[in-house]
XYZ file of C-alpha atoms in Angstrom:
319
model
C -14.984 -4.007 -1.866
C -13.624 -1.339 0.453
C -13.561 -1.822 4.286
C -13.609 1.181 6.454
C -12.601 0.395 10.084
C -14.587 3.146 11.633
C -16.883 6.042 10.722
C -14.109 8.554 11.822
C -12.102 7.333 8.788
C -15.068 8.071 6.447
C -14.832 11.593 7.690
C -11.130 11.989 7.692
C -10.605 10.648 4.075
C -12.649 13.629 2.848
C -9.904 15.947 4.238
C -7.070 14.094 2.516
C -4.697 16.385 0.512
C -1.502 14.050 0.306
C -1.314 10.466 -0.690
C 1.903 8.470 -0.217
C 2.149 5.139 -1.965
C 4.269 2.116 -1.926
C 5.199 0.864 -5.383
C 5.517 -2.960 -5.470
C 2.048 -4.597 -5.135
C 0.302 -1.153 -4.826
C 1.116 0.523 -8.146
C 2.566 -2.410 -9.773
C 1.079 -5.990 -10.035
C 3.719 -7.538 -7.661
C 3.692 -10.522 -10.047
C 7.368 -10.998 -10.863
C 9.057 -12.899 -13.594
C 12.671 -14.058 -13.782
C 14.159 -12.534 -16.892
C 17.861 -13.345 -16.643
C 20.218 -15.436 -14.499
C 24.061 -14.518 -14.215
C 26.137 -16.801 -11.996
C 29.770 -17.174 -11.145
C 29.209 -20.749 -10.088
C 27.375 -23.765 -11.763
C 23.951 -22.340 -12.718
C 21.861 -25.186 -11.310
C 23.716 -25.084 -7.991
C 23.323 -21.233 -7.998
C 19.572 -21.573 -8.361
C 19.406 -24.364 -5.919
C 21.164 -22.235 -3.209
C 18.929 -19.236 -4.011
C 15.683 -21.161 -4.023
C 16.362 -22.836 -0.689
C 16.590 -19.458 0.947
C 13.736 -17.705 -1.039
C 11.333 -20.569 -0.262
C 11.103 -19.360 3.265
C 9.978 -15.943 2.296
C 6.496 -14.595 1.390
C 7.829 -11.823 -0.698
C 6.479 -11.613 -4.322
C 9.989 -11.698 -5.708
C 10.823 -14.843 -3.652
C 7.699 -16.561 -5.137
C 8.805 -15.652 -8.708
C 12.178 -17.374 -7.995
C 10.633 -20.424 -6.563
C 8.112 -20.750 -9.484
C 11.024 -20.344 -11.913
C 13.110 -23.054 -10.304
C 10.222 -25.414 -9.349
C 11.566 -27.974 -11.997
C 14.980 -27.960 -10.487
C 16.394 -29.779 -7.390
C 16.123 -27.548 -4.395
C 18.413 -27.596 -1.209
C 17.127 -27.412 2.314
C 17.800 -24.037 4.019
C 18.173 -23.627 7.916
C 18.323 -20.763 10.333
C 16.683 -18.276 7.948
C 16.864 -14.640 9.066
C 15.232 -11.765 7.363
C 17.192 -8.520 7.323
C 14.572 -5.852 6.910
C 14.712 -3.958 3.624
C 17.785 -5.852 2.349
C 17.006 -9.620 2.034
C 17.483 -12.986 3.600
C 20.441 -15.064 5.009
C 20.513 -18.745 5.914
C 22.497 -21.905 5.967
C 22.323 -24.151 2.999
C 24.401 -27.491 2.950
C 26.609 -25.943 5.633
C 27.320 -22.790 3.610
C 26.197 -19.282 4.509
C 23.939 -17.905 1.762
C 22.780 -14.323 1.338
C 20.072 -13.213 -1.119
C 18.718 -9.723 -1.411
C 19.682 -6.337 -2.787
C 23.184 -4.623 -3.034
C 22.828 -3.178 0.460
C 22.905 -6.565 1.885
C 26.287 -7.459 0.334
C 27.598 -4.059 1.463
C 26.409 -4.809 4.987
C 28.614 -7.979 5.015
C 31.412 -6.409 3.126
C 31.034 -8.728 0.143
C 32.949 -7.534 -2.968
C 30.862 -7.620 -6.147
C 31.188 -6.507 -9.758
C 30.679 -2.590 -10.017
C 28.598 -3.180 -13.157
C 25.772 -4.502 -10.865
C 25.044 -0.820 -9.680
C 24.398 0.094 -13.378
C 21.572 -2.366 -13.851
C 18.418 -0.373 -13.771
C 15.956 -3.378 -13.344
C 15.149 -5.162 -10.132
C 17.811 -7.736 -9.183
C 18.354 -10.268 -6.410
C 22.136 -10.613 -5.687
C 23.480 -13.686 -4.122
C 26.574 -14.514 -2.082
C 27.712 -17.951 -0.869
C 30.219 -18.241 2.003
C 31.115 -14.519 1.799
C 31.715 -14.635 -1.950
C 29.573 -12.957 -4.672
C 27.877 -15.701 -6.668
C 25.708 -13.890 -9.192
C 22.379 -12.302 -9.630
C 18.801 -12.839 -10.907
C 17.039 -10.037 -12.805
C 13.398 -9.761 -12.004
C 10.673 -7.823 -13.994
C 7.340 -6.495 -12.634
C 4.368 -4.773 -14.468
C 2.359 -1.524 -13.580
C -1.260 -2.198 -12.912
C -3.594 -1.179 -15.697
C -5.452 1.504 -13.572
C -2.398 3.053 -11.733
C -1.953 6.060 -14.070
C -5.790 6.667 -14.114
C -5.797 6.425 -10.268
C -3.008 9.052 -9.932
C -4.812 11.315 -12.375
C -8.091 11.060 -10.535
C -6.538 11.625 -7.244
C -5.327 15.021 -8.428
C -8.688 15.720 -9.837
C -10.282 14.904 -6.473
C -8.460 17.498 -4.396
C -5.198 15.535 -3.658
C -2.468 18.169 -3.975
C 0.510 15.771 -3.877
C 0.952 12.009 -4.685
C 4.342 10.636 -3.383
C 5.785 7.272 -4.023
C 8.204 5.528 -1.538
C 10.020 2.264 -2.351
C 12.772 -0.053 -1.298
C 13.351 -0.546 -4.938
C 16.243 1.095 -7.005
C 15.888 4.833 -7.407
C 16.237 4.496 -11.186
C 13.263 2.117 -11.280
C 11.218 4.163 -8.910
C 11.895 7.518 -10.881
C 10.999 5.766 -14.095
C 7.668 4.382 -12.761
C 6.746 7.792 -11.082
C 7.460 9.657 -14.281
C 5.159 7.301 -16.251
C 2.384 7.584 -13.822
C 2.409 11.348 -13.318
C 3.386 11.048 -9.624
C 4.673 14.413 -8.120
C 7.699 13.089 -6.244
C 9.289 9.689 -5.479
C 12.057 8.153 -3.300
C 13.888 4.920 -3.793
C 16.354 2.669 -2.034
C 14.456 3.029 1.224
C 14.526 0.758 4.154
C 11.450 0.387 6.345
C 12.846 2.933 8.735
C 13.738 5.326 5.911
C 10.050 5.202 4.873
C 8.998 6.136 8.275
C 11.533 9.071 8.366
C 10.112 10.244 4.905
C 6.484 10.057 6.163
C 7.347 11.917 9.366
C 9.035 14.639 7.338
C 5.913 15.047 5.077
C 3.628 15.205 8.370
C 5.793 18.175 9.750
C 3.579 20.385 7.508
C 0.516 20.529 9.900
C -1.693 21.539 6.974
C -1.276 18.048 5.344
C -3.717 15.119 5.971
C -1.640 12.226 4.816
C -2.633 8.649 3.775
C -0.229 5.975 3.196
C -1.105 3.030 0.686
C 0.901 -0.193 0.918
C 0.438 -3.922 1.033
C 3.785 -5.488 2.534
C 4.831 -6.330 6.102
C 7.571 -3.765 5.807
C 4.856 -1.081 5.198
C 3.272 -1.740 8.562
C 5.092 0.864 10.528
C 4.329 3.561 7.928
C 0.719 2.541 7.878
C 0.466 2.919 11.644
C 1.857 6.554 11.806
C -0.084 7.957 8.816
C -3.371 9.864 9.343
C -5.070 7.193 7.318
C -3.481 3.862 6.529
C -4.816 2.026 3.391
C -3.862 -1.487 2.589
C -4.232 -3.256 -0.524
C -6.115 -6.407 0.632
C -5.998 -9.151 -1.950
C -2.229 -9.466 -2.036
C -1.501 -7.659 1.176
C 0.205 -9.255 4.176
C -1.967 -9.891 7.299
C 0.111 -7.454 9.341
C -0.612 -4.674 6.779
C -4.284 -5.396 6.659
C -4.471 -5.656 10.458
C -2.814 -2.249 10.931
C -4.628 -0.380 8.225
C -7.591 1.897 8.711
C -9.032 1.299 5.252
C -8.670 -2.032 3.187
C -8.953 -2.019 -0.587
C -10.085 -5.681 -1.142
C -9.691 -5.773 -4.864
C -6.130 -4.462 -5.080
C -6.980 -1.748 -7.529
C -5.391 1.698 -6.869
C -8.484 3.502 -8.464
C -10.448 2.176 -5.559
C -8.651 4.701 -3.375
C -10.390 7.492 -5.379
C -13.579 5.447 -4.808
C -12.975 5.497 -1.064
C -12.680 9.204 -1.134
C -15.863 9.640 -3.033
C -17.741 7.388 -0.639
C -16.471 9.446 2.213
C -17.641 12.737 0.607
C -21.043 11.363 -0.222
C -21.392 9.997 3.327
C -20.446 13.374 4.747
C -22.883 15.163 2.562
C -25.748 12.936 3.653
C -24.809 13.210 7.367
C -25.005 17.087 6.922
C -28.276 16.860 5.151
C -29.819 14.800 7.966
C -28.579 17.246 10.564
C -30.031 20.211 8.790
C -33.287 18.225 8.197
C -33.757 17.290 11.781
C -32.731 20.751 13.185
C -35.030 22.564 10.700
C -38.146 20.362 11.199
C -37.740 20.374 14.998
C -37.240 24.061 15.191
C -40.263 24.661 13.050
C -42.406 22.392 15.210
C -41.028 24.007 18.365
C -42.013 27.511 16.997
C -45.521 26.386 16.105
C -45.870 24.642 19.437
C -44.906 27.741 21.194
C -47.580 29.603 19.172
C -50.262 26.975 20.001
C -50.404 25.872 16.292
C -48.718 22.430 16.457
C -50.690 19.421 17.590
C -49.475 16.091 18.847
C -49.098 14.639 15.443
C -46.734 17.411 14.303
C -44.595 16.478 17.392
C -44.667 12.888 16.515
C -43.547 13.695 12.942
C -40.794 15.983 14.434
C -39.522 12.943 16.369
C -40.248 9.589 14.641
C -40.952 11.020 11.124
C -37.598 12.954 10.848
C -35.769 9.905 12.025
C -37.361 7.683 9.250
C -36.551 10.415 6.625
C -32.889 10.476 7.762
C -32.640 6.772 7.490
C -34.150 6.750 4.059
C -31.826 9.560 3.081
C -28.875 7.472 4.300
C -30.012 4.376 2.480
C -29.505 6.231 -0.719
C -25.733 5.760 -0.457
C -26.126 2.137 -1.177
C -27.602 2.953 -4.607
C -25.068 5.485 -5.635
C -22.388 4.681 -8.217
C -18.919 5.815 -7.498
């Protein structure tokens, strides 16, 4: 289903010409799987440290890591702190553990293998007590209807589709190319996404929708003309902030929402024209002494009933 949080968004969605989308969980399934583990310490200990920290997170990558290590002994983590757009830090068995992207290690001036930057896939790098400990390689899949959704957006009047992601630029560009997205930007922190969207909105001719699902997308959803959240896997914060909620997590439903908006607007215009036309006709007939009380009743109650019946047609339309 599709939830509109107000009739004004049904109208505004018909004026959209730019759609900005997150990658993970929006265009991709957000169901990650661990593909490879590389560690500089004992692998079991490495995974125990990593799982202890990731178990406190709701991020899809964290869930994938926890699922991968569920048969192994896990340590207990304390003082978990989320560093927006970078990862997590916490205390495990008296040691400081960092788990996230390369930017997290750079922030804490931790030296790591330069080859890490050449890896195109998504990885979670880990440091224990300020020393690089290894990484986990993660894979995600593109949703089946993502490419078709982008194609249909273009066919339904959307001039530009943009993808913003905190993932590696190489991965983001690869996904964007495969889906036919006009432009894409990777390695973005939450504040970077906000800055990019504000830059897009500087063009006053643009009506911009942002589509996302994560808690990090909340600020961008809030400043877009229309915020659209993917509800099935979306965070509560994203769903609360959004103006429209796609409850099935299918990107193609964004096109459906636009079509519903256009159909609704068409019916509203039809009802307005019908009401004015009938009332004007009866008014003219009444001024000429040709209209009876029954014509007046029809102009009032009859037109209202016709408008309702016309509006009910929307429920039977297939989008």
